[in-house]
């Protein structure tokens, strides 16, 4: 199978042009077409000689994501369902800036990115795992989610500015990024697709690629211990979020099968190692599910763990998934849980979900669409 051009590092591309006896600046030209202008065809790379375009076409693919469905209005959380070249479906979610969430304040957007088609980890509450794991995404398919959303946005902006001419001093859209925060919290377990994920993140982080700061990229994992340790040893300073959802083995075992493989003691040790190596604050994600993990006594082990890891806790009210019986607790219960944590000197936030009404939790739009397609 030929490799996609957006899986390549700048070094690899430079090496390729050298090998073809082409001048070194060709690599820079291609990178600019891909990551600044976000073109989706070789023929759009108009400053490359035709022969070079043919060489590229013969040796690399240049795949883009096909938009199947989009939910959500402008300036709110918007969800994109994409079709891959093998017709598999994945999701990305665009969330308007919310400074209280992951990391620094932002005046732009966060994109929630998928890393696999489906998920093998089968957490009991999650739509992504319901129909199992199909395959890993390639690095270019991860990178392309950012580019495809920005391409879509630029086209929307162009429609608006056609109606009302833009002021003449406005920079061209291609020179600035719509997405300046990335959370790897879409479909799939990112650390189970470690190499492709890291290649994609290096491309999205590189100045010649996405130019998105490593500190603006958060990787969320259900708790794959060996990969957390490996990530701790990687020189790039990505942020880490742990999908904890229970602070005892008893609670975690009930909802997350991964905890049987990597119980809390091992996960905690890996997080301590990460924290020491990186000197970065870890986020503990905690979905509040009615009657499962929302009792006030659950805040005690949670607070202890957060203190040990110098971590902050992000409480997320559960989003209903069709076919599953789980429910989110009442707002009063959510607030009481938050207050109990704060009383124990834990830094915690309660997410007032922006995308609740559009099935914002990962995997839900895909599941719905696949079922509708199957029923046809
Ligand atoms: N596999 C990784 C990343 C993808 S899931 C992980 O588990 O961390 C991203 C986040 O969405 C996780 O914290 C996950 O637990 C949460 N999530 C899954 N289903 C949800 C739902 N129905 N409501 C709220 N959060 C959900
Ligand atoms: Fe997979 Fe994460 Fe969903 Fe668990 S929560 S099934 S690890 S995507």
Short mmCIF file of C-alpha atoms and ligand atoms in Angstrom, two decimals:
data_model
loop_
_atom_site.label_atom_id
_atom_site.label_comp_id
_atom_site.label_asym_id
_atom_site.label_seq_id
_atom_site.Cartn_x
_atom_site.Cartn_y
_atom_site.Cartn_z
CA UNK A 1 0.00 0.00 0.00
CA UNK A 2 1.38 3.43 -0.81
CA UNK A 3 1.84 5.82 2.03
CA UNK A 4 -0.12 9.05 2.38
CA UNK A 5 1.85 12.27 2.07
CA UNK A 6 0.38 13.59 5.33
CA UNK A 7 2.00 10.75 7.28
CA UNK A 8 5.45 12.07 6.36
CA UNK A 9 7.75 14.23 8.45
CA UNK A 10 9.55 17.19 6.83
CA UNK A 11 12.81 15.23 7.08
CA UNK A 12 11.35 12.27 5.22
CA UNK A 13 9.98 14.54 2.50
CA UNK A 14 13.29 16.35 2.10
CA UNK A 15 15.04 13.01 1.85
CA UNK A 16 12.55 11.93 -0.82
CA UNK A 17 13.19 15.03 -2.96
CA UNK A 18 16.94 14.58 -2.62
CA UNK A 19 16.48 11.01 -3.78
CA UNK A 20 14.57 12.31 -6.84
CA UNK A 21 17.37 14.84 -7.51
CA UNK A 22 14.99 17.70 -6.90
CA UNK A 23 15.91 20.97 -5.16
CA UNK A 24 15.38 21.02 -1.39
CA UNK A 25 12.85 23.88 -1.53
CA UNK A 26 10.34 21.53 -3.18
CA UNK A 27 9.69 19.90 0.21
CA UNK A 28 8.90 23.31 1.74
CA UNK A 29 6.56 24.06 -1.15
CA UNK A 30 4.66 20.81 -0.66
CA UNK A 31 4.40 21.35 3.10
CA UNK A 32 3.01 24.83 2.54
CA UNK A 33 0.37 23.49 0.17
CA UNK A 34 -0.62 20.80 2.66
CA UNK A 35 -0.58 22.63 5.99
CA UNK A 36 -1.08 26.31 5.15
CA UNK A 37 -3.37 26.12 2.11
CA UNK A 38 -4.77 22.70 3.06
CA UNK A 39 -5.19 21.66 -0.56
CA UNK A 40 -6.85 18.36 -1.35
CA UNK A 41 -5.33 17.59 -4.77
CA UNK A 42 -1.89 17.41 -6.37
CA UNK A 43 -3.04 19.65 -9.21
CA UNK A 44 -3.73 22.46 -6.75
CA UNK A 45 0.04 22.63 -6.05
CA UNK A 46 0.47 25.03 -8.92
CA UNK A 47 4.09 26.09 -8.31
CA UNK A 48 5.35 22.51 -8.70
CA UNK A 49 6.35 21.41 -12.21
CA UNK A 50 3.94 18.91 -13.70
CA UNK A 51 6.62 16.19 -13.66
CA UNK A 52 7.09 16.62 -9.91
CA UNK A 53 3.36 16.44 -9.32
CA UNK A 54 3.30 13.20 -11.33
CA UNK A 55 6.14 11.77 -9.24
CA UNK A 56 4.24 12.60 -6.08
CA UNK A 57 1.00 11.17 -7.46
CA UNK A 58 2.71 7.90 -8.42
CA UNK A 59 4.36 7.44 -5.04
CA UNK A 60 2.00 8.86 -2.42
CA UNK A 61 -1.70 9.11 -1.78
CA UNK A 62 -3.32 12.42 -0.81
CA UNK A 63 -6.50 11.38 0.92
CA UNK A 64 -9.07 13.69 2.43
CA UNK A 65 -12.01 13.00 4.70
CA UNK A 66 -15.47 13.06 3.22
CA UNK A 67 -18.06 14.86 5.32
CA UNK A 68 -21.09 12.61 5.76
CA UNK A 69 -23.00 14.54 8.37
CA UNK A 70 -22.60 17.60 10.55
CA UNK A 71 -24.53 18.53 13.64
CA UNK A 72 -24.60 21.77 15.59
CA UNK A 73 -24.83 25.41 14.68
CA UNK A 74 -22.08 28.00 14.08
CA UNK A 75 -20.46 29.22 17.32
CA UNK A 76 -21.68 26.16 19.24
CA UNK A 77 -20.26 22.66 19.55
CA UNK A 78 -20.26 21.13 16.09
CA UNK A 79 -19.86 17.47 15.35
CA UNK A 80 -18.44 16.10 12.11
CA UNK A 81 -18.96 12.58 10.87
CA UNK A 82 -16.34 11.61 8.29
CA UNK A 83 -16.08 8.73 5.85
CA UNK A 84 -12.61 7.26 5.36
CA UNK A 85 -11.35 5.78 2.09
CA UNK A 86 -12.45 2.29 3.20
CA UNK A 87 -15.91 3.70 4.07
CA UNK A 88 -15.38 3.42 7.81
CA UNK A 89 -16.89 6.29 9.81
CA UNK A 90 -15.19 8.45 12.44
CA UNK A 91 -16.05 11.62 14.33
CA UNK A 92 -14.42 14.90 15.27
CA UNK A 93 -16.01 17.53 17.51
CA UNK A 94 -15.27 21.26 17.26
CA UNK A 95 -15.76 23.08 20.54
CA UNK A 96 -15.66 26.89 20.82
CA UNK A 97 -13.06 28.25 23.23
CA UNK A 98 -13.63 27.45 26.86
CA UNK A 99 -10.71 28.72 28.90
CA UNK A 100 -11.74 26.75 31.98
CA UNK A 101 -11.17 23.38 30.35
CA UNK A 102 -7.81 22.10 29.17
CA UNK A 103 -4.88 24.37 29.72
CA UNK A 104 -4.54 28.02 28.88
CA UNK A 105 -7.20 30.44 27.78
CA UNK A 106 -7.99 30.31 24.10
CA UNK A 107 -9.71 32.69 21.76
CA UNK A 108 -10.22 30.00 19.16
CA UNK A 109 -11.39 26.41 19.07
CA UNK A 110 -10.65 23.00 20.49
CA UNK A 111 -10.93 19.99 18.22
CA UNK A 112 -11.68 16.59 19.69
CA UNK A 113 -10.00 14.02 17.46
CA UNK A 114 -10.54 10.26 16.94
CA UNK A 115 -7.66 7.79 16.80
CA UNK A 116 -9.35 4.47 15.97
CA UNK A 117 -12.46 3.18 14.23
CA UNK A 118 -14.40 1.84 17.22
CA UNK A 119 -12.61 0.84 20.41
CA UNK A 120 -11.52 -2.48 21.87
CA UNK A 121 -11.65 -1.41 25.52
CA UNK A 122 -15.41 -1.74 25.95
CA UNK A 123 -16.07 0.67 28.82
CA UNK A 124 -19.64 -0.09 29.78
CA UNK A 125 -20.94 3.47 29.42
CA UNK A 126 -19.32 4.41 26.10
CA UNK A 127 -20.81 4.39 22.59
CA UNK A 128 -17.41 4.02 20.89
CA UNK A 129 -16.82 0.58 22.31
CA UNK A 130 -20.33 -0.77 21.71
CA UNK A 131 -19.57 -2.38 18.38
CA UNK A 132 -15.98 -3.28 19.03
CA UNK A 133 -12.76 -2.23 17.39
CA UNK A 134 -12.33 -2.10 13.61
CA UNK A 135 -8.91 -0.59 12.99
CA UNK A 136 -6.31 1.97 13.94
CA UNK A 137 -6.29 5.31 12.15
CA UNK A 138 -3.15 6.11 10.20
CA UNK A 139 -1.19 9.24 11.15
CA UNK A 140 -2.53 11.11 8.10
CA UNK A 141 -6.13 10.27 9.04
CA UNK A 142 -5.54 11.81 12.47
CA UNK A 143 -3.84 14.92 11.02
CA UNK A 144 -6.49 15.27 8.31
CA UNK A 145 -9.28 15.69 10.88
CA UNK A 146 -7.80 19.09 11.80
CA UNK A 147 -7.24 20.09 8.18
CA UNK A 148 -10.67 18.92 7.03
CA UNK A 149 -12.47 20.90 9.73
CA UNK A 150 -10.44 24.00 8.85
CA UNK A 151 -11.06 23.47 5.13
CA UNK A 152 -14.77 23.18 5.84
CA UNK A 153 -14.66 26.32 7.99
CA UNK A 154 -12.78 28.31 5.34
CA UNK A 155 -15.40 27.34 2.76
CA UNK A 156 -18.18 28.46 5.14
CA UNK A 157 -16.38 31.77 5.76
CA UNK A 158 -15.98 32.27 2.02
CA UNK A 159 -19.74 31.87 1.60
CA UNK A 160 -20.35 34.52 4.26
CA UNK A 161 -17.74 36.95 2.90
CA UNK A 162 -19.20 36.61 -0.60
CA UNK A 163 -22.43 37.93 0.84
CA UNK A 164 -20.64 40.70 2.81
CA UNK A 165 -17.20 41.67 1.40
CA UNK A 166 -14.46 41.32 4.03
CA UNK A 167 -12.43 44.39 5.06
CA UNK A 168 -9.39 44.61 2.80
CA UNK A 169 -6.81 44.39 5.63
CA UNK A 170 -8.07 40.97 6.75
CA UNK A 171 -5.39 38.27 6.59
CA UNK A 172 -6.18 35.37 4.29
CA UNK A 173 -7.84 32.54 6.21
CA UNK A 174 -5.05 30.11 5.37
CA UNK A 175 -2.54 32.09 7.40
CA UNK A 176 -4.17 31.40 10.72
CA UNK A 177 -5.44 28.27 12.35
CA UNK A 178 -9.02 27.84 13.44
CA UNK A 179 -8.00 24.99 15.73
CA UNK A 180 -5.44 25.85 18.38
CA UNK A 181 -6.24 23.23 20.97
CA UNK A 182 -6.51 19.52 20.39
CA UNK A 183 -7.96 16.93 22.71
CA UNK A 184 -7.46 13.30 21.80
CA UNK A 185 -10.80 12.28 23.23
CA UNK A 186 -12.74 11.16 20.19
CA UNK A 187 -13.36 7.59 19.23
CA UNK A 188 -10.76 5.00 20.21
CA UNK A 189 -8.05 4.48 22.80
CA UNK A 190 -5.20 6.73 21.60
CA UNK A 191 -2.43 4.94 23.45
CA UNK A 192 -3.42 1.64 21.80
CA UNK A 193 -2.43 3.30 18.50
CA UNK A 194 0.73 4.77 19.95
CA UNK A 195 3.07 5.06 16.96
CA UNK A 196 0.52 6.54 14.54
CA UNK A 197 -0.75 8.90 17.23
CA UNK A 198 2.74 10.17 18.03
CA UNK A 199 3.60 10.62 14.36
CA UNK A 200 0.37 12.61 13.85
CA UNK A 201 0.99 14.75 16.91
CA UNK A 202 4.55 15.50 15.83
CA UNK A 203 3.17 16.70 12.48
CA UNK A 204 0.43 18.77 14.12
CA UNK A 205 2.99 20.24 16.52
CA UNK A 206 5.80 20.95 14.04
CA UNK A 207 6.29 24.55 12.86
CA UNK A 208 6.20 23.29 9.25
CA UNK A 209 2.96 21.39 9.96
CA UNK A 210 0.09 22.29 12.26
CA UNK A 211 2.17 24.60 14.46
CA UNK A 212 -0.02 23.72 17.45
CA UNK A 213 1.90 23.90 20.75
CA UNK A 214 2.46 20.56 22.53
CA UNK A 215 0.96 22.10 25.67
CA UNK A 216 -2.22 22.70 23.73
CA UNK A 217 -2.56 19.01 22.92
CA UNK A 218 -4.18 16.74 25.52
CA UNK A 219 -4.09 12.96 25.22
CA UNK A 220 -6.80 11.10 27.10
CA UNK A 221 -6.39 7.46 28.04
CA UNK A 222 -8.46 4.89 29.86
CA UNK A 223 -5.24 3.86 31.60
CA UNK A 224 -2.77 1.88 29.45
CA UNK A 225 0.08 1.69 31.94
CA UNK A 226 3.07 0.74 29.72
CA UNK A 227 2.19 3.44 27.18
CA UNK A 228 1.78 6.10 29.88
CA UNK A 229 5.36 5.34 30.93
CA UNK A 230 6.52 5.48 27.33
CA UNK A 231 4.77 8.83 26.85
CA UNK A 232 6.49 10.11 30.00
CA UNK A 233 9.84 9.41 28.32
CA UNK A 234 8.89 11.23 25.10
CA UNK A 235 10.55 14.65 24.94
CA UNK A 236 7.37 16.43 23.73
CA UNK A 237 5.31 18.08 26.46
CA UNK A 238 1.80 16.89 25.64
CA UNK A 239 -0.80 17.08 28.37
CA UNK A 240 -2.20 13.89 29.83
CA UNK A 241 -5.75 13.18 30.98
CA UNK A 242 -6.70 9.92 32.66
CA UNK A 243 -10.26 8.64 32.25
CA UNK A 244 -10.58 7.55 35.84
CA UNK A 245 -14.34 7.45 36.50
CA UNK A 246 -13.79 5.56 39.73
CA UNK A 247 -11.17 5.96 42.45
CA UNK A 248 -11.39 2.41 43.81
CA UNK A 249 -10.79 -0.87 41.97
CA UNK A 250 -14.29 -1.90 42.94
CA UNK A 251 -15.98 1.01 41.14
CA UNK A 252 -13.56 1.01 38.22
CA UNK A 253 -13.87 -2.74 37.66
CA UNK A 254 -17.63 -2.34 37.33
CA UNK A 255 -17.42 0.05 34.40
CA UNK A 256 -13.96 -0.23 32.82
CA UNK A 257 -12.65 -3.69 31.87
CA UNK A 258 -9.17 -2.17 31.35
CA UNK A 259 -8.88 -1.88 35.15
CA UNK A 260 -8.59 -5.67 35.43
CA UNK A 261 -5.49 -5.55 33.29
CA UNK A 262 -4.03 -2.40 34.85
CA UNK A 263 -5.50 -1.94 38.34
CA UNK A 264 -5.42 1.37 40.14
CA UNK A 265 -2.15 0.76 41.98
CA UNK A 266 -0.31 0.22 38.69
CA UNK A 267 -2.08 3.14 37.02
CA UNK A 268 -1.24 5.40 39.95
CA UNK A 269 2.44 4.40 39.82
CA UNK A 270 2.56 5.12 36.07
CA UNK A 271 0.92 8.53 36.62
CA UNK A 272 3.42 9.35 39.37
CA UNK A 273 6.23 8.45 36.99
CA UNK A 274 4.71 10.66 34.27
CA UNK A 275 4.22 13.51 36.71
CA UNK A 276 7.84 13.30 37.91
CA UNK A 277 9.31 13.11 34.43
CA UNK A 278 7.20 15.92 32.98
CA UNK A 279 6.52 18.12 35.99
CA UNK A 280 3.13 18.69 34.40
CA UNK A 281 -0.26 18.57 35.99
CA UNK A 282 -2.32 15.53 35.04
CA UNK A 283 -6.09 15.82 34.68
CA UNK A 284 -8.31 13.12 36.11
CA UNK A 285 -11.52 12.81 34.10
CA UNK A 286 -14.47 11.62 36.13
CA UNK A 287 -17.82 11.05 34.45
CA UNK A 288 -20.64 11.29 36.96
CA UNK A 289 -23.04 8.37 36.43
CA UNK A 290 -26.14 8.19 38.60
CA UNK A 291 -25.97 5.45 41.22
CA UNK A 292 -22.64 4.11 39.92
CA UNK A 293 -19.88 6.48 41.01
CA UNK A 294 -21.61 9.61 42.30
CA UNK A 295 -21.89 8.83 46.03
CA UNK A 296 -20.22 11.38 48.29
CA UNK A 297 -17.99 8.70 49.87
CA UNK A 298 -16.40 8.20 46.44
CA UNK A 299 -14.89 11.67 46.77
CA UNK A 300 -12.56 10.48 49.57
CA UNK A 301 -10.38 8.07 47.56
CA UNK A 302 -10.66 10.44 44.59
CA UNK A 303 -9.37 13.37 46.62
CA UNK A 304 -6.55 11.23 48.00
CA UNK A 305 -5.49 10.18 44.53
CA UNK A 306 -5.72 13.73 43.14
CA UNK A 307 -3.52 14.99 45.97
CA UNK A 308 -0.96 12.24 45.53
CA UNK A 309 -0.70 13.00 41.81
CA UNK A 310 -1.03 16.80 42.15
CA UNK A 311 -3.82 16.36 39.63
CA UNK A 312 -6.93 18.36 38.96
CA UNK A 313 -10.28 16.67 38.59
CA UNK A 314 -12.61 17.30 35.70
CA UNK A 315 -16.16 16.20 36.50
CA UNK A 316 -18.28 15.41 33.44
CA UNK A 317 -21.99 14.71 33.72
CA UNK A 318 -22.72 11.50 31.82
CA UNK A 319 -24.18 11.87 28.33
CA UNK A 320 -26.94 9.40 27.62
CA UNK A 321 -26.15 6.74 25.01
CA UNK A 322 -28.97 5.09 23.12
CA UNK A 323 -29.48 1.45 24.23
CA UNK A 324 -27.58 1.94 27.48
CA UNK A 325 -29.32 2.32 30.84
CA UNK A 326 -26.90 4.74 32.42
CA UNK A 327 -28.10 8.19 33.49
CA UNK A 328 -26.48 11.42 34.61
CA UNK A 329 -27.13 12.44 38.23
CA UNK A 330 -29.27 15.50 39.01
CA UNK A 331 -27.55 18.87 39.03
CA UNK A 332 -27.85 18.95 42.82
CA UNK A 333 -25.89 15.69 43.09
CA UNK A 334 -23.27 16.96 40.62
CA UNK A 335 -22.79 20.18 42.60
CA UNK A 336 -22.62 18.30 45.92
CA UNK A 337 -19.91 16.00 44.51
CA UNK A 338 -17.91 19.02 43.32
CA UNK A 339 -18.31 20.77 46.66
CA UNK A 340 -17.18 17.67 48.58
CA UNK A 341 -14.00 17.52 46.48
CA UNK A 342 -13.32 21.21 46.94
CA UNK A 343 -13.73 20.84 50.71
CA UNK A 344 -10.93 18.28 50.55
CA UNK A 345 -8.71 20.89 48.84
CA UNK A 346 -8.91 19.41 45.37
CA UNK A 347 -8.89 21.61 42.28
CA UNK A 348 -11.96 20.45 40.41
CA UNK A 349 -14.24 21.69 37.66
CA UNK A 350 -17.69 20.55 36.70
CA UNK A 351 -18.23 20.56 32.95
CA UNK A 352 -21.55 22.00 31.99
CA UNK A 353 -21.63 19.95 28.78
CA UNK A 354 -21.93 22.12 25.72
CA UNK A 355 -22.77 19.37 23.35
CA UNK A 356 -25.30 17.39 25.35
CA UNK A 357 -28.09 18.11 22.89
CA UNK A 358 -26.11 16.94 19.85
CA UNK A 359 -24.77 13.62 21.13
CA UNK A 360 -21.39 15.20 21.80
CA UNK A 361 -19.79 12.27 23.61
CA UNK A 362 -17.59 10.26 21.33
CA UNK A 363 -18.97 7.55 19.11
CA UNK A 364 -22.62 8.46 19.30
CA UNK A 365 -23.16 10.09 15.92
CA UNK A 366 -21.32 7.26 14.21
CA UNK A 367 -23.39 4.64 16.01
CA UNK A 368 -26.62 6.39 15.09
CA UNK A 369 -25.60 6.76 11.44
CA UNK A 370 -24.40 3.17 11.13
CA UNK A 371 -27.70 1.94 12.53
CA UNK A 372 -29.68 4.13 10.17
CA UNK A 373 -27.61 2.88 7.22
CA UNK A 374 -28.08 -0.75 8.33
CA UNK A 375 -31.84 -0.26 8.56
CA UNK A 376 -32.09 0.95 4.94
N1 LIG B 1 -10.27 6.16 24.97
C1 LIG B 1 -9.84 7.36 25.57
C2 LIG B 1 -10.19 8.61 24.79
C3 LIG B 1 -11.54 8.66 24.17
S1 LIG B 1 -12.93 8.70 25.25
C4 LIG B 1 -10.34 7.46 26.98
O1 LIG B 1 -11.16 6.65 27.37
O2 LIG B 1 -9.86 8.33 27.68
C5 LIG B 1 -12.92 10.40 25.76
C6 LIG B 1 -13.65 10.65 27.06
O3 LIG B 1 -15.07 10.57 26.87
C7 LIG B 1 -13.31 9.63 28.15
O4 LIG B 1 -13.04 10.27 29.36
C8 LIG B 1 -14.57 8.82 28.19
O5 LIG B 1 -14.67 8.16 29.38
C9 LIG B 1 -15.64 9.87 27.94
N2 LIG B 1 -16.95 9.35 27.60
C10 LIG B 1 -17.25 8.23 26.90
N3 LIG B 1 -18.59 8.07 26.82
C11 LIG B 1 -19.14 9.11 27.49
C12 LIG B 1 -20.49 9.50 27.76
N4 LIG B 1 -21.51 8.79 27.32
N5 LIG B 1 -20.68 10.62 28.48
C13 LIG B 1 -19.64 11.37 28.92
N6 LIG B 1 -18.36 11.05 28.68
C14 LIG B 1 -18.11 9.93 27.97
FE1 LIG B 2 -12.69 3.15 24.44
FE2 LIG B 2 -12.31 5.44 25.80
FE3 LIG B 2 -14.81 4.61 25.13
FE4 LIG B 2 -13.43 3.29 27.00
S1 LIG B 2 -14.15 5.42 27.10
S2 LIG B 2 -14.59 2.36 25.30
S3 LIG B 2 -11.36 3.43 26.21
S4 LIG B 2 -13.18 5.23 23.73
#
